[in-house]
Amino acid sequence: MKLILLSGGSGKRLWPLSNDSRSKQFLRVLPGPGGIKESMVQRVLRQVQEVDLVKDTFIVTGKAQAEIIHNQAGDQVPLIIEPERRDTFAAIMLAVSCIYSRTDASLDETVVIMPVDPYVDLDFFKTLRSLEQVLRTMGSSLALIGAQPTYPSEKYGYILTEELSGEMRHVKRFAEKPKAELARTFIEQGALWNCGVFAGRLDFFVELLRQRNLPVDFDSLASQYDSIPKNSFDYEVVEHLQYIAVVPYSGYWKDLGTWNTLTEEMGDSISGKGVCSKDSVNTHIVNELDIPVAVLGVSNLIVAASPDGILIADKEESPRIKEILTSGDSRPMFVERHWGWYRVLEYGKNESEQEVLVRRVCIQTGKQISYHMHKLREEIWAITSGSGEVVLDGQVQTVRTGDVIRILSGIKHSIRGSSELQFIETQIGLELTESDIYRFQTVWMV
């Protein structure tokens, strides 16, 4: 069995912690082993490891998320990088072509696709393993997993089945996020929540490519990625199939896509600097800032604070955040990279109309940024903690707390942390953009 995890989206319903660089699945707010906070991605990969599936697992994601996945998950799972965002059908087809042309998988191998961020227990992954047998027994093109509903939710899609009981059922039809009253009727008829899991044989997915005259070779498909229909896999494939099997799952399953659902699983009511009065019932504080947040005498609130902004909302109303968010391409204020993270402290223009950006940068022990240069800006690094090495035009020097390094435009440079290394970086230039980064190599210079 091959497992494909889909990682995409911006998770704007969890603003201000989530942004275009850090989607909801990367927020380290869930209780993990040893009391250490973990993200949804880290939790799922830990569970995949525990059921011995990790060696056959792939993550499909975009370029913007590749570094943060490496930062949180290391290299234990290979990444399949989309050339651009084109919805779940294209992402799945790209992953299938990779498995077909770059692994030794046979055409009758079972391929399972699921989101990277469901909140489930280990039994869910044991149910995943059963899909291989379901496909053989039911003779269907696809097999799905449907969770037993616990209430008439309007947030989830429903799978209506032909039988009301049994370990394997045939899908009758799908219903997308019905109103509560209709959802209650569906539940009475034995409907299941759609978990977004698809399982089929590799030859079934390869045939989908051939039917659309798309190449089955990974490199060829990647070069023609913009020709793949920009649709969901449900719309492009699932809704047109006649015979689909579904396996009921009665264990724990939840989509932590909103603040009211996420805070139910966080364990602690306060994360970061904050205090909440005893009469503030069911109120959560999630604070990534270095200033304290105090809540007094109000209940059922989410107070979330990050460098991107501050949200104060009634938990039940928090999914409405998309109504008031602006649609501009604002600069993310907190970003995780494969080498660590940075937080923007200030951005503006000086008296010469040059752009000025100040940020706190953390380089993890043994990690380094790429060897690169800029043409349109200079940088000043003030080391605030830790020690490491800096390379300037091929010359290596040791740096420690209190050192200041000035990097003029055109100077090739890199930095590595001998211990966890933090510094304040000031960028000054005509244009502070990603396009003004000229990389020469990613491995350490010496």
Tab-separated table of C-alpha atoms in Angstrom:
chain	number	residue	atom	x	y	z
A	1	MET	CA	0.000	0.000	0.000
A	2	LYS	CA	1.146	3.541	-0.829
A	3	LEU	CA	-0.190	6.473	1.220
A	4	ILE	CA	-0.440	9.962	-0.276
A	5	LEU	CA	-0.987	12.880	2.118
A	6	LEU	CA	-2.342	16.082	0.586
A	7	SER	CA	-0.972	19.287	2.123
A	8	GLY	CA	-2.305	22.561	0.781
A	9	GLY	CA	-4.475	25.533	1.598
A	10	SER	CA	-3.892	28.628	3.696
A	11	GLY	CA	-6.231	27.867	6.594
A	12	LYS	CA	-7.521	31.437	6.814
A	13	ARG	CA	-10.178	30.416	9.325
A	14	LEU	CA	-7.342	30.121	11.863
A	15	TRP	CA	-6.068	33.655	11.269
A	16	PRO	CA	-3.948	35.311	12.644
A	17	LEU	CA	-1.740	32.264	13.354
A	18	SER	CA	-2.266	30.785	9.908
A	19	ASN	CA	-1.214	32.608	6.755
A	20	ASP	CA	-0.046	31.852	3.202
A	21	SER	CA	3.292	30.596	4.538
A	22	ARG	CA	1.994	28.725	7.593
A	23	SER	CA	-1.277	26.891	6.969
A	24	LYS	CA	-3.420	25.455	9.766
A	25	GLN	CA	-1.717	22.033	9.646
A	26	PHE	CA	1.572	23.581	10.803
A	27	LEU	CA	0.352	25.300	13.998
A	28	ARG	CA	2.117	23.721	16.998
A	29	VAL	CA	-0.785	23.904	19.448
A	30	LEU	CA	-1.822	20.268	20.018
A	31	PRO	CA	-0.646	18.261	23.042
A	32	GLY	CA	1.997	15.739	22.001
A	33	PRO	CA	4.163	13.095	23.693
A	34	GLY	CA	6.161	14.296	26.673
A	35	GLY	CA	4.121	17.483	26.979
A	36	ILE	CA	5.655	18.962	23.824
A	37	LYS	CA	3.277	20.841	21.529
A	38	GLU	CA	2.939	19.420	18.027
A	39	SER	CA	1.232	20.413	14.784
A	40	MET	CA	-1.394	18.450	12.862
A	41	VAL	CA	1.276	17.377	10.366
A	42	GLN	CA	3.570	16.155	13.130
A	43	ARG	CA	0.713	14.287	14.820
A	44	VAL	CA	-0.376	12.498	11.637
A	45	LEU	CA	3.185	11.526	10.696
A	46	ARG	CA	3.765	10.221	14.223
A	47	GLN	CA	0.652	8.062	13.877
A	48	VAL	CA	1.701	6.858	10.416
A	49	GLN	CA	5.042	5.869	11.945
A	50	GLU	CA	3.308	3.979	14.766
A	51	VAL	CA	1.313	1.829	12.322
A	52	ASP	CA	4.429	1.178	10.189
A	53	LEU	CA	3.220	3.057	7.097
A	54	VAL	CA	5.787	5.835	6.980
A	55	LYS	CA	8.148	4.052	4.554
A	56	ASP	CA	5.346	3.973	1.957
A	57	THR	CA	4.085	7.526	2.532
A	58	PHE	CA	4.409	10.614	0.296
A	59	ILE	CA	3.341	14.214	0.885
A	60	VAL	CA	2.074	16.309	-2.033
A	61	THR	CA	2.476	20.023	-1.453
A	62	GLY	CA	3.418	23.323	-3.087
A	63	LYS	CA	6.774	25.075	-3.059
A	64	ALA	CA	5.597	27.480	-0.354
A	65	GLN	CA	5.053	24.660	2.147
A	66	ALA	CA	8.060	22.469	1.356
A	67	GLU	CA	10.450	24.204	3.756
A	68	ILE	CA	8.080	24.214	6.728
A	69	ILE	CA	7.373	20.502	6.222
A	70	HIS	CA	11.118	19.821	6.269
A	71	ASN	CA	11.403	21.965	9.398
A	72	GLN	CA	8.669	20.055	11.243
A	73	ALA	CA	9.001	16.544	9.834
A	74	GLY	CA	12.595	16.290	8.663
A	75	ASP	CA	13.264	14.008	5.716
A	76	GLN	CA	11.344	10.945	6.898
A	77	VAL	CA	8.710	11.310	4.152
A	78	PRO	CA	9.516	12.247	0.522
A	79	LEU	CA	7.812	15.357	-0.855
A	80	ILE	CA	6.146	15.647	-4.257
A	81	ILE	CA	6.193	19.349	-5.183
A	82	GLU	CA	3.424	20.809	-7.324
A	83	PRO	CA	4.653	23.327	-9.919
A	84	GLU	CA	1.553	25.399	-9.081
A	85	ARG	CA	-1.719	25.062	-7.156
A	86	ARG	CA	-4.346	23.296	-9.240
A	87	ASP	CA	-6.721	21.662	-6.685
A	88	THR	CA	-6.835	18.038	-5.536
A	89	PHE	CA	-7.312	16.268	-8.893
A	90	ALA	CA	-4.039	17.601	-10.285
A	91	ALA	CA	-2.198	16.977	-7.003
A	92	ILE	CA	-3.357	13.355	-6.906
A	93	MET	CA	-2.483	12.761	-10.557
A	94	LEU	CA	1.021	14.150	-9.999
A	95	ALA	CA	1.524	11.864	-7.002
A	96	VAL	CA	0.242	8.852	-8.919
A	97	SER	CA	2.655	9.536	-11.791
A	98	CYS	CA	5.497	9.724	-9.269
A	99	ILE	CA	4.578	6.361	-7.732
A	100	TYR	CA	4.117	4.808	-11.182
A	101	SER	CA	7.345	6.055	-12.760
A	102	ARG	CA	9.708	6.441	-9.799
A	103	THR	CA	8.942	3.489	-7.512
A	104	ASP	CA	8.741	-0.258	-7.987
A	105	ALA	CA	5.006	-0.336	-7.228
A	106	SER	CA	2.985	-2.791	-9.313
A	107	LEU	CA	-0.204	-1.753	-11.091
A	108	ASP	CA	-2.341	-3.707	-8.638
A	109	GLU	CA	-0.823	-1.853	-5.642
A	110	THR	CA	-3.403	-0.040	-3.508
A	111	VAL	CA	-2.976	3.739	-3.364
A	112	VAL	CA	-4.674	5.620	-0.518
A	113	ILE	CA	-5.088	9.409	-0.597
A	114	MET	CA	-6.105	11.517	2.391
A	115	PRO	CA	-5.636	15.030	3.828
A	116	VAL	CA	-2.513	15.598	5.913
A	117	ASP	CA	-4.394	17.070	8.875
A	118	PRO	CA	-7.331	14.991	10.217
A	119	TYR	CA	-7.560	14.667	14.004
A	120	VAL	CA	-8.009	10.907	14.454
A	121	ASP	CA	-6.921	8.023	16.666
A	122	LEU	CA	-4.721	5.111	15.591
A	123	ASP	CA	-7.722	2.954	14.670
A	124	PHE	CA	-8.293	5.258	11.711
A	125	PHE	CA	-5.007	4.178	10.133
A	126	LYS	CA	-5.824	0.540	10.838
A	127	THR	CA	-9.061	1.122	8.905
A	128	LEU	CA	-6.942	2.550	6.065
A	129	ARG	CA	-5.170	-0.781	5.797
A	130	SER	CA	-8.511	-2.575	5.379
A	131	LEU	CA	-9.276	-0.647	2.166
A	132	GLU	CA	-7.028	-2.987	0.182
A	133	GLN	CA	-9.263	-5.936	1.062
A	134	VAL	CA	-12.410	-3.858	0.488
A	135	LEU	CA	-11.392	-3.109	-3.103
A	136	ARG	CA	-10.859	-6.801	-3.795
A	137	THR	CA	-14.058	-7.926	-2.089
A	138	MET	CA	-16.428	-5.245	-3.434
A	139	GLY	CA	-14.936	-5.036	-6.933
A	140	SER	CA	-15.306	-1.244	-6.943
A	141	SER	CA	-13.001	1.324	-8.530
A	142	LEU	CA	-12.709	3.345	-5.336
A	143	ALA	CA	-13.132	2.725	-1.630
A	144	LEU	CA	-13.779	5.514	0.891
A	145	ILE	CA	-13.905	5.898	4.666
A	146	GLY	CA	-17.005	7.417	6.256
A	147	ALA	CA	-17.055	8.456	9.911
A	148	GLN	CA	-20.114	7.733	12.040
A	149	PRO	CA	-21.731	11.167	12.661
A	150	THR	CA	-22.108	12.282	16.274
A	151	TYR	CA	-24.343	15.278	15.550
A	152	PRO	CA	-26.041	16.890	12.492
A	153	SER	CA	-23.069	18.988	11.400
A	154	GLU	CA	-23.380	21.557	8.616
A	155	LYS	CA	-19.577	21.636	8.138
A	156	TYR	CA	-19.064	18.151	6.672
A	157	GLY	CA	-20.063	16.353	3.511
A	158	TYR	CA	-22.242	13.224	3.864
A	159	ILE	CA	-22.098	9.817	2.189
A	160	LEU	CA	-25.490	8.132	1.764
A	161	THR	CA	-25.232	4.364	1.432
A	162	GLU	CA	-27.466	1.602	0.125
A	163	GLU	CA	-27.203	-0.483	3.308
A	164	LEU	CA	-27.751	0.803	6.831
A	165	SER	CA	-25.249	-1.539	8.465
A	166	GLY	CA	-22.221	-3.684	7.731
A	167	GLU	CA	-18.470	-3.307	7.512
A	168	MET	CA	-18.600	-2.561	3.760
A	169	ARG	CA	-21.280	-0.575	1.964
A	170	HIS	CA	-22.011	0.759	-1.506
A	171	VAL	CA	-22.241	4.521	-1.958
A	172	LYS	CA	-25.652	5.704	-3.072
A	173	ARG	CA	-24.881	9.416	-3.393
A	174	PHE	CA	-23.060	12.346	-1.798
A	175	ALA	CA	-24.442	15.452	-0.086
A	176	GLU	CA	-22.194	18.472	0.464
A	177	LYS	CA	-22.608	20.372	3.783
A	178	PRO	CA	-26.417	20.220	4.192
A	179	LYS	CA	-28.419	22.320	6.612
A	180	ALA	CA	-28.825	20.829	10.098
A	181	GLU	CA	-32.377	19.560	9.569
A	182	LEU	CA	-31.463	17.727	6.365
A	183	ALA	CA	-28.281	16.435	7.993
A	184	ARG	CA	-30.391	14.987	10.817
A	185	THR	CA	-32.506	13.152	8.230
A	186	PHE	CA	-29.388	11.785	6.542
A	187	ILE	CA	-28.078	10.477	9.863
A	188	GLU	CA	-31.384	8.716	10.510
A	189	GLN	CA	-30.915	7.031	7.114
A	190	GLY	CA	-27.449	5.777	8.111
A	191	ALA	CA	-25.353	8.393	6.298
A	192	LEU	CA	-21.675	8.867	7.121
A	193	TRP	CA	-19.396	11.885	7.269
A	194	ASN	CA	-17.070	12.037	4.262
A	195	CYS	CA	-13.481	11.832	5.574
A	196	GLY	CA	-11.892	12.808	2.250
A	197	VAL	CA	-10.135	9.446	1.844
A	198	PHE	CA	-9.852	7.747	-1.579
A	199	ALA	CA	-8.370	4.317	-2.188
A	200	GLY	CA	-7.930	2.560	-5.513
A	201	ARG	CA	-5.510	0.390	-7.404
A	202	LEU	CA	-2.615	2.147	-9.101
A	203	ASP	CA	-3.827	1.061	-12.539
A	204	PHE	CA	-7.163	2.826	-11.915
A	205	PHE	CA	-5.403	6.155	-11.293
A	206	VAL	CA	-2.981	5.680	-14.192
A	207	GLU	CA	-5.933	5.036	-16.494
A	208	LEU	CA	-7.421	8.405	-15.437
A	209	LEU	CA	-4.302	10.054	-16.858
A	210	ARG	CA	-4.463	8.102	-20.099
A	211	GLN	CA	-8.167	8.880	-20.586
A	212	ARG	CA	-7.280	12.578	-20.545
A	213	ASN	CA	-4.243	12.159	-22.842
A	214	LEU	CA	-1.927	13.178	-20.016
A	215	PRO	CA	1.563	11.633	-19.646
A	216	VAL	CA	2.039	8.986	-16.975
A	217	ASP	CA	5.731	9.849	-16.555
A	218	PHE	CA	6.333	12.202	-13.608
A	219	ASP	CA	8.718	14.652	-15.289
A	220	SER	CA	6.552	14.889	-18.404
A	221	LEU	CA	3.400	15.456	-16.374
A	222	ALA	CA	5.088	18.087	-14.203
A	223	SER	CA	6.165	19.989	-17.342
A	224	GLN	CA	2.529	19.999	-18.544
A	225	TYR	CA	0.985	20.605	-15.143
A	226	ASP	CA	-1.003	23.632	-16.254
A	227	SER	CA	-2.909	21.442	-18.733
A	228	ILE	CA	-4.437	19.280	-15.988
A	229	PRO	CA	-8.053	20.251	-15.186
A	230	LYS	CA	-8.195	22.599	-12.210
A	231	ASN	CA	-10.897	20.726	-10.296
A	232	SER	CA	-11.308	18.763	-7.119
A	233	PHE	CA	-10.876	14.996	-7.349
A	234	ASP	CA	-14.481	14.640	-6.158
A	235	TYR	CA	-15.851	16.736	-9.023
A	236	GLU	CA	-13.519	15.421	-11.705
A	237	VAL	CA	-13.728	11.710	-10.835
A	238	VAL	CA	-15.751	10.558	-7.826
A	239	GLU	CA	-19.114	12.074	-8.819
A	240	HIS	CA	-18.963	10.260	-12.186
A	241	LEU	CA	-18.314	6.743	-10.864
A	242	GLN	CA	-21.136	4.229	-10.540
A	243	TYR	CA	-19.670	1.733	-8.071
A	244	ILE	CA	-17.897	3.088	-4.991
A	245	ALA	CA	-17.419	1.264	-1.698
A	246	VAL	CA	-17.292	2.903	1.727
A	247	VAL	CA	-16.123	1.554	5.079
A	248	PRO	CA	-17.823	2.963	8.210
A	249	TYR	CA	-15.422	4.213	10.869
A	250	SER	CA	-16.763	4.580	14.404
A	251	GLY	CA	-13.612	5.968	16.052
A	252	TYR	CA	-12.604	9.556	16.682
A	253	TRP	CA	-12.461	11.831	13.623
A	254	LYS	CA	-12.501	15.604	13.498
A	255	ASP	CA	-11.600	18.434	11.135
A	256	LEU	CA	-9.772	21.094	13.173
A	257	GLY	CA	-10.388	23.822	10.636
A	258	THR	CA	-11.873	26.506	12.902
A	259	TRP	CA	-10.940	28.015	16.241
A	260	ASN	CA	-13.935	26.510	18.018
A	261	THR	CA	-12.988	22.955	16.948
A	262	LEU	CA	-9.219	23.417	17.403
A	263	THR	CA	-9.463	24.763	20.943
A	264	GLU	CA	-11.473	21.689	21.977
A	265	GLU	CA	-8.333	19.583	21.406
A	266	MET	CA	-5.629	21.949	22.658
A	267	GLY	CA	-5.563	20.711	26.240
A	268	ASP	CA	-4.391	23.994	27.794
A	269	SER	CA	-6.630	27.056	27.800
A	270	ILE	CA	-3.624	29.383	27.607
A	271	SER	CA	-0.746	29.102	25.166
A	272	GLY	CA	1.938	31.777	25.459
A	273	LYS	CA	1.879	34.832	27.718
A	274	GLY	CA	-1.605	35.324	29.143
A	275	VAL	CA	-3.949	35.200	32.098
A	276	CYS	CA	-7.660	34.425	32.202
A	277	SER	CA	-10.014	35.080	35.146
A	278	LYS	CA	-11.810	32.088	36.666
A	279	ASP	CA	-15.211	33.389	35.588
A	280	SER	CA	-14.105	33.449	31.940
A	281	VAL	CA	-15.488	30.014	31.105
A	282	ASN	CA	-14.478	28.152	27.928
A	283	THR	CA	-12.164	30.961	26.859
A	284	HIS	CA	-8.822	30.243	25.181
A	285	ILE	CA	-5.769	32.463	24.713
A	286	VAL	CA	-3.251	31.584	21.985
A	287	ASN	CA	-0.521	34.211	22.102
A	288	GLU	CA	2.654	34.205	19.990
A	289	LEU	CA	3.629	37.764	20.934
A	290	ASP	CA	6.101	38.802	23.620
A	291	ILE	CA	3.473	40.899	25.416
A	292	PRO	CA	0.903	39.476	27.875
A	293	VAL	CA	-2.796	39.139	27.100
A	294	ALA	CA	-5.371	39.384	29.907
A	295	VAL	CA	-9.014	38.279	29.683
A	296	LEU	CA	-11.457	39.259	32.444
A	297	GLY	CA	-15.084	38.221	32.918
A	298	VAL	CA	-15.960	37.057	29.391
A	299	SER	CA	-16.692	33.484	28.295
A	300	ASN	CA	-16.663	31.370	25.119
A	301	LEU	CA	-13.973	33.491	23.482
A	302	ILE	CA	-10.929	32.781	21.373
A	303	VAL	CA	-8.201	35.388	21.744
A	304	ALA	CA	-5.453	34.678	19.206
A	305	ALA	CA	-2.448	36.958	18.800
A	306	SER	CA	0.484	36.704	16.398
A	307	PRO	CA	2.738	39.093	14.466
A	308	ASP	CA	0.082	38.996	11.707
A	309	GLY	CA	-2.670	40.405	13.931
A	310	ILE	CA	-5.011	39.880	16.885
A	311	LEU	CA	-8.372	38.110	16.816
A	312	ILE	CA	-11.017	38.352	19.542
A	313	ALA	CA	-14.109	36.344	18.678
A	314	ASP	CA	-16.948	34.308	20.053
A	315	LYS	CA	-15.919	30.727	19.364
A	316	GLU	CA	-19.111	29.818	17.531
A	317	GLU	CA	-18.747	32.889	15.299
A	318	SER	CA	-15.002	32.439	14.655
A	319	PRO	CA	-15.528	30.613	11.289
A	320	ARG	CA	-16.807	33.951	9.930
A	321	ILE	CA	-13.268	35.383	9.968
A	322	LYS	CA	-13.129	35.148	6.161
A	323	GLU	CA	-15.864	37.801	5.989
A	324	ILE	CA	-13.582	40.504	7.350
A	325	LEU	CA	-10.121	39.475	6.173
A	326	THR	CA	-8.740	41.651	3.385
A	327	SER	CA	-7.843	39.894	0.149
A	328	GLY	CA	-4.495	41.621	-0.431
A	329	ASP	CA	-1.149	39.853	-0.665
A	330	SER	CA	0.118	41.023	2.731
A	331	ARG	CA	3.598	40.034	3.850
A	332	PRO	CA	3.513	37.087	6.323
A	333	MET	CA	4.966	38.256	9.638
A	334	PHE	CA	5.994	34.811	10.911
A	335	VAL	CA	7.551	32.182	8.642
A	336	GLU	CA	9.093	28.758	9.306
A	337	ARG	CA	11.917	27.576	7.056
A	338	HIS	CA	13.942	24.376	6.857
A	339	TRP	CA	16.701	26.074	8.881
A	340	GLY	CA	14.495	27.652	11.568
A	341	TRP	CA	12.151	30.650	11.555
A	342	TYR	CA	11.917	34.414	11.347
A	343	ARG	CA	9.521	37.016	12.715
A	344	VAL	CA	9.065	40.448	11.143
A	345	LEU	CA	9.394	43.195	13.754
A	346	GLU	CA	9.090	46.313	11.618
A	347	TYR	CA	8.629	47.324	7.987
A	348	GLY	CA	8.576	50.772	6.374
A	349	LYS	CA	10.598	53.359	4.433
A	350	ASN	CA	13.381	55.673	5.575
A	351	GLU	CA	13.986	59.322	4.710
A	352	SER	CA	15.646	58.269	1.430
A	353	GLU	CA	12.545	56.291	0.418
A	354	GLN	CA	14.450	53.036	0.808
A	355	GLU	CA	12.562	50.066	2.181
A	356	VAL	CA	13.579	48.943	5.671
A	357	LEU	CA	12.686	45.535	7.108
A	358	VAL	CA	13.668	44.406	10.617
A	359	ARG	CA	13.186	40.804	11.664
A	360	ARG	CA	14.283	38.355	14.361
A	361	VAL	CA	15.888	35.263	12.838
A	362	CYS	CA	16.513	31.900	14.505
A	363	ILE	CA	18.937	29.376	12.980
A	364	GLN	CA	18.590	25.936	14.564
A	365	THR	CA	21.650	24.026	15.755
A	366	GLY	CA	23.572	22.540	12.826
A	367	LYS	CA	21.373	24.243	10.217
A	368	GLN	CA	22.322	26.961	7.733
A	369	ILE	CA	20.786	29.280	5.185
A	370	SER	CA	21.787	28.985	1.526
A	371	TYR	CA	24.919	30.701	0.183
A	372	HIS	CA	23.425	33.672	-1.670
A	373	MET	CA	23.637	37.383	-2.412
A	374	HIS	CA	21.413	40.407	-3.087
A	375	LYS	CA	21.825	43.156	-5.680
A	376	LEU	CA	19.280	45.654	-4.373
A	377	ARG	CA	19.836	45.626	-0.617
A	378	GLU	CA	22.338	45.409	2.197
A	379	GLU	CA	21.850	43.594	5.506
A	380	ILE	CA	23.052	44.105	9.069
A	381	TRP	CA	23.063	41.121	11.446
A	382	ALA	CA	23.269	41.774	15.205
A	383	ILE	CA	23.811	38.465	17.033
A	384	THR	CA	21.626	38.341	20.176
A	385	SER	CA	22.186	34.751	21.366
A	386	GLY	CA	24.094	31.602	20.498
A	387	SER	CA	27.128	31.099	18.290
A	388	GLY	CA	27.891	30.053	14.749
A	389	GLU	CA	29.848	30.727	11.600
A	390	VAL	CA	29.376	33.299	8.842
A	391	VAL	CA	30.746	33.073	5.288
A	392	LEU	CA	31.342	36.351	3.405
A	393	ASP	CA	32.597	35.899	-0.165
A	394	GLY	CA	34.222	32.594	0.767
A	395	GLN	CA	35.825	33.836	4.000
A	396	VAL	CA	34.672	32.085	7.201
A	397	GLN	CA	34.478	33.768	10.575
A	398	THR	CA	33.068	32.764	13.955
A	399	VAL	CA	30.237	34.827	15.434
A	400	ARG	CA	28.781	34.950	18.943
A	401	THR	CA	26.464	37.080	21.065
A	402	GLY	CA	27.168	40.799	20.609
A	403	ASP	CA	28.797	40.577	17.170
A	404	VAL	CA	27.516	42.767	14.327
A	405	ILE	CA	27.978	41.784	10.668
A	406	ARG	CA	27.362	44.201	7.792
A	407	ILE	CA	26.696	42.616	4.381
A	408	LEU	CA	26.830	44.992	1.413
A	409	SER	CA	24.922	44.328	-1.802
A	410	GLY	CA	26.760	41.920	-4.090
A	411	ILE	CA	28.449	40.075	-1.202
A	412	LYS	CA	27.838	36.323	-1.157
A	413	HIS	CA	26.945	35.201	2.340
A	414	SER	CA	25.624	32.407	4.547
A	415	ILE	CA	25.340	31.636	8.265
A	416	ARG	CA	25.246	28.411	10.272
A	417	GLY	CA	24.314	27.814	13.906
A	418	SER	CA	26.841	25.934	16.050
A	419	SER	CA	24.153	26.224	18.741
A	420	GLU	CA	20.697	27.737	18.342
A	421	LEU	CA	21.586	31.141	16.925
A	422	GLN	CA	19.372	34.229	16.994
A	423	PHE	CA	20.039	37.632	15.489
A	424	ILE	CA	18.262	40.832	14.533
A	425	GLU	CA	18.458	41.359	10.785
A	426	THR	CA	17.958	44.798	9.250
A	427	GLN	CA	17.428	44.882	5.487
A	428	ILE	CA	17.793	48.243	3.674
A	429	GLY	CA	17.345	48.649	-0.056
A	430	LEU	CA	15.418	49.858	-3.067
A	431	GLU	CA	13.359	46.688	-3.224
A	432	LEU	CA	13.017	43.944	-0.594
A	433	THR	CA	11.643	40.980	-2.526
A	434	GLU	CA	12.277	37.253	-2.919
A	435	SER	CA	13.311	37.885	-6.536
A	436	ASP	CA	16.439	39.684	-5.268
A	437	ILE	CA	17.871	36.460	-3.819
A	438	TYR	CA	20.548	34.804	-5.974
A	439	ARG	CA	21.370	31.375	-4.549
A	440	PHE	CA	24.654	29.574	-5.320
A	441	GLN	CA	24.484	26.464	-3.124
A	442	THR	CA	22.460	25.059	-0.238
A	443	VAL	CA	25.115	22.930	1.498
A	444	TRP	CA	27.568	24.463	3.962
A	445	MET	CA	30.612	26.066	2.396
A	446	VAL	CA	33.387	24.426	4.440
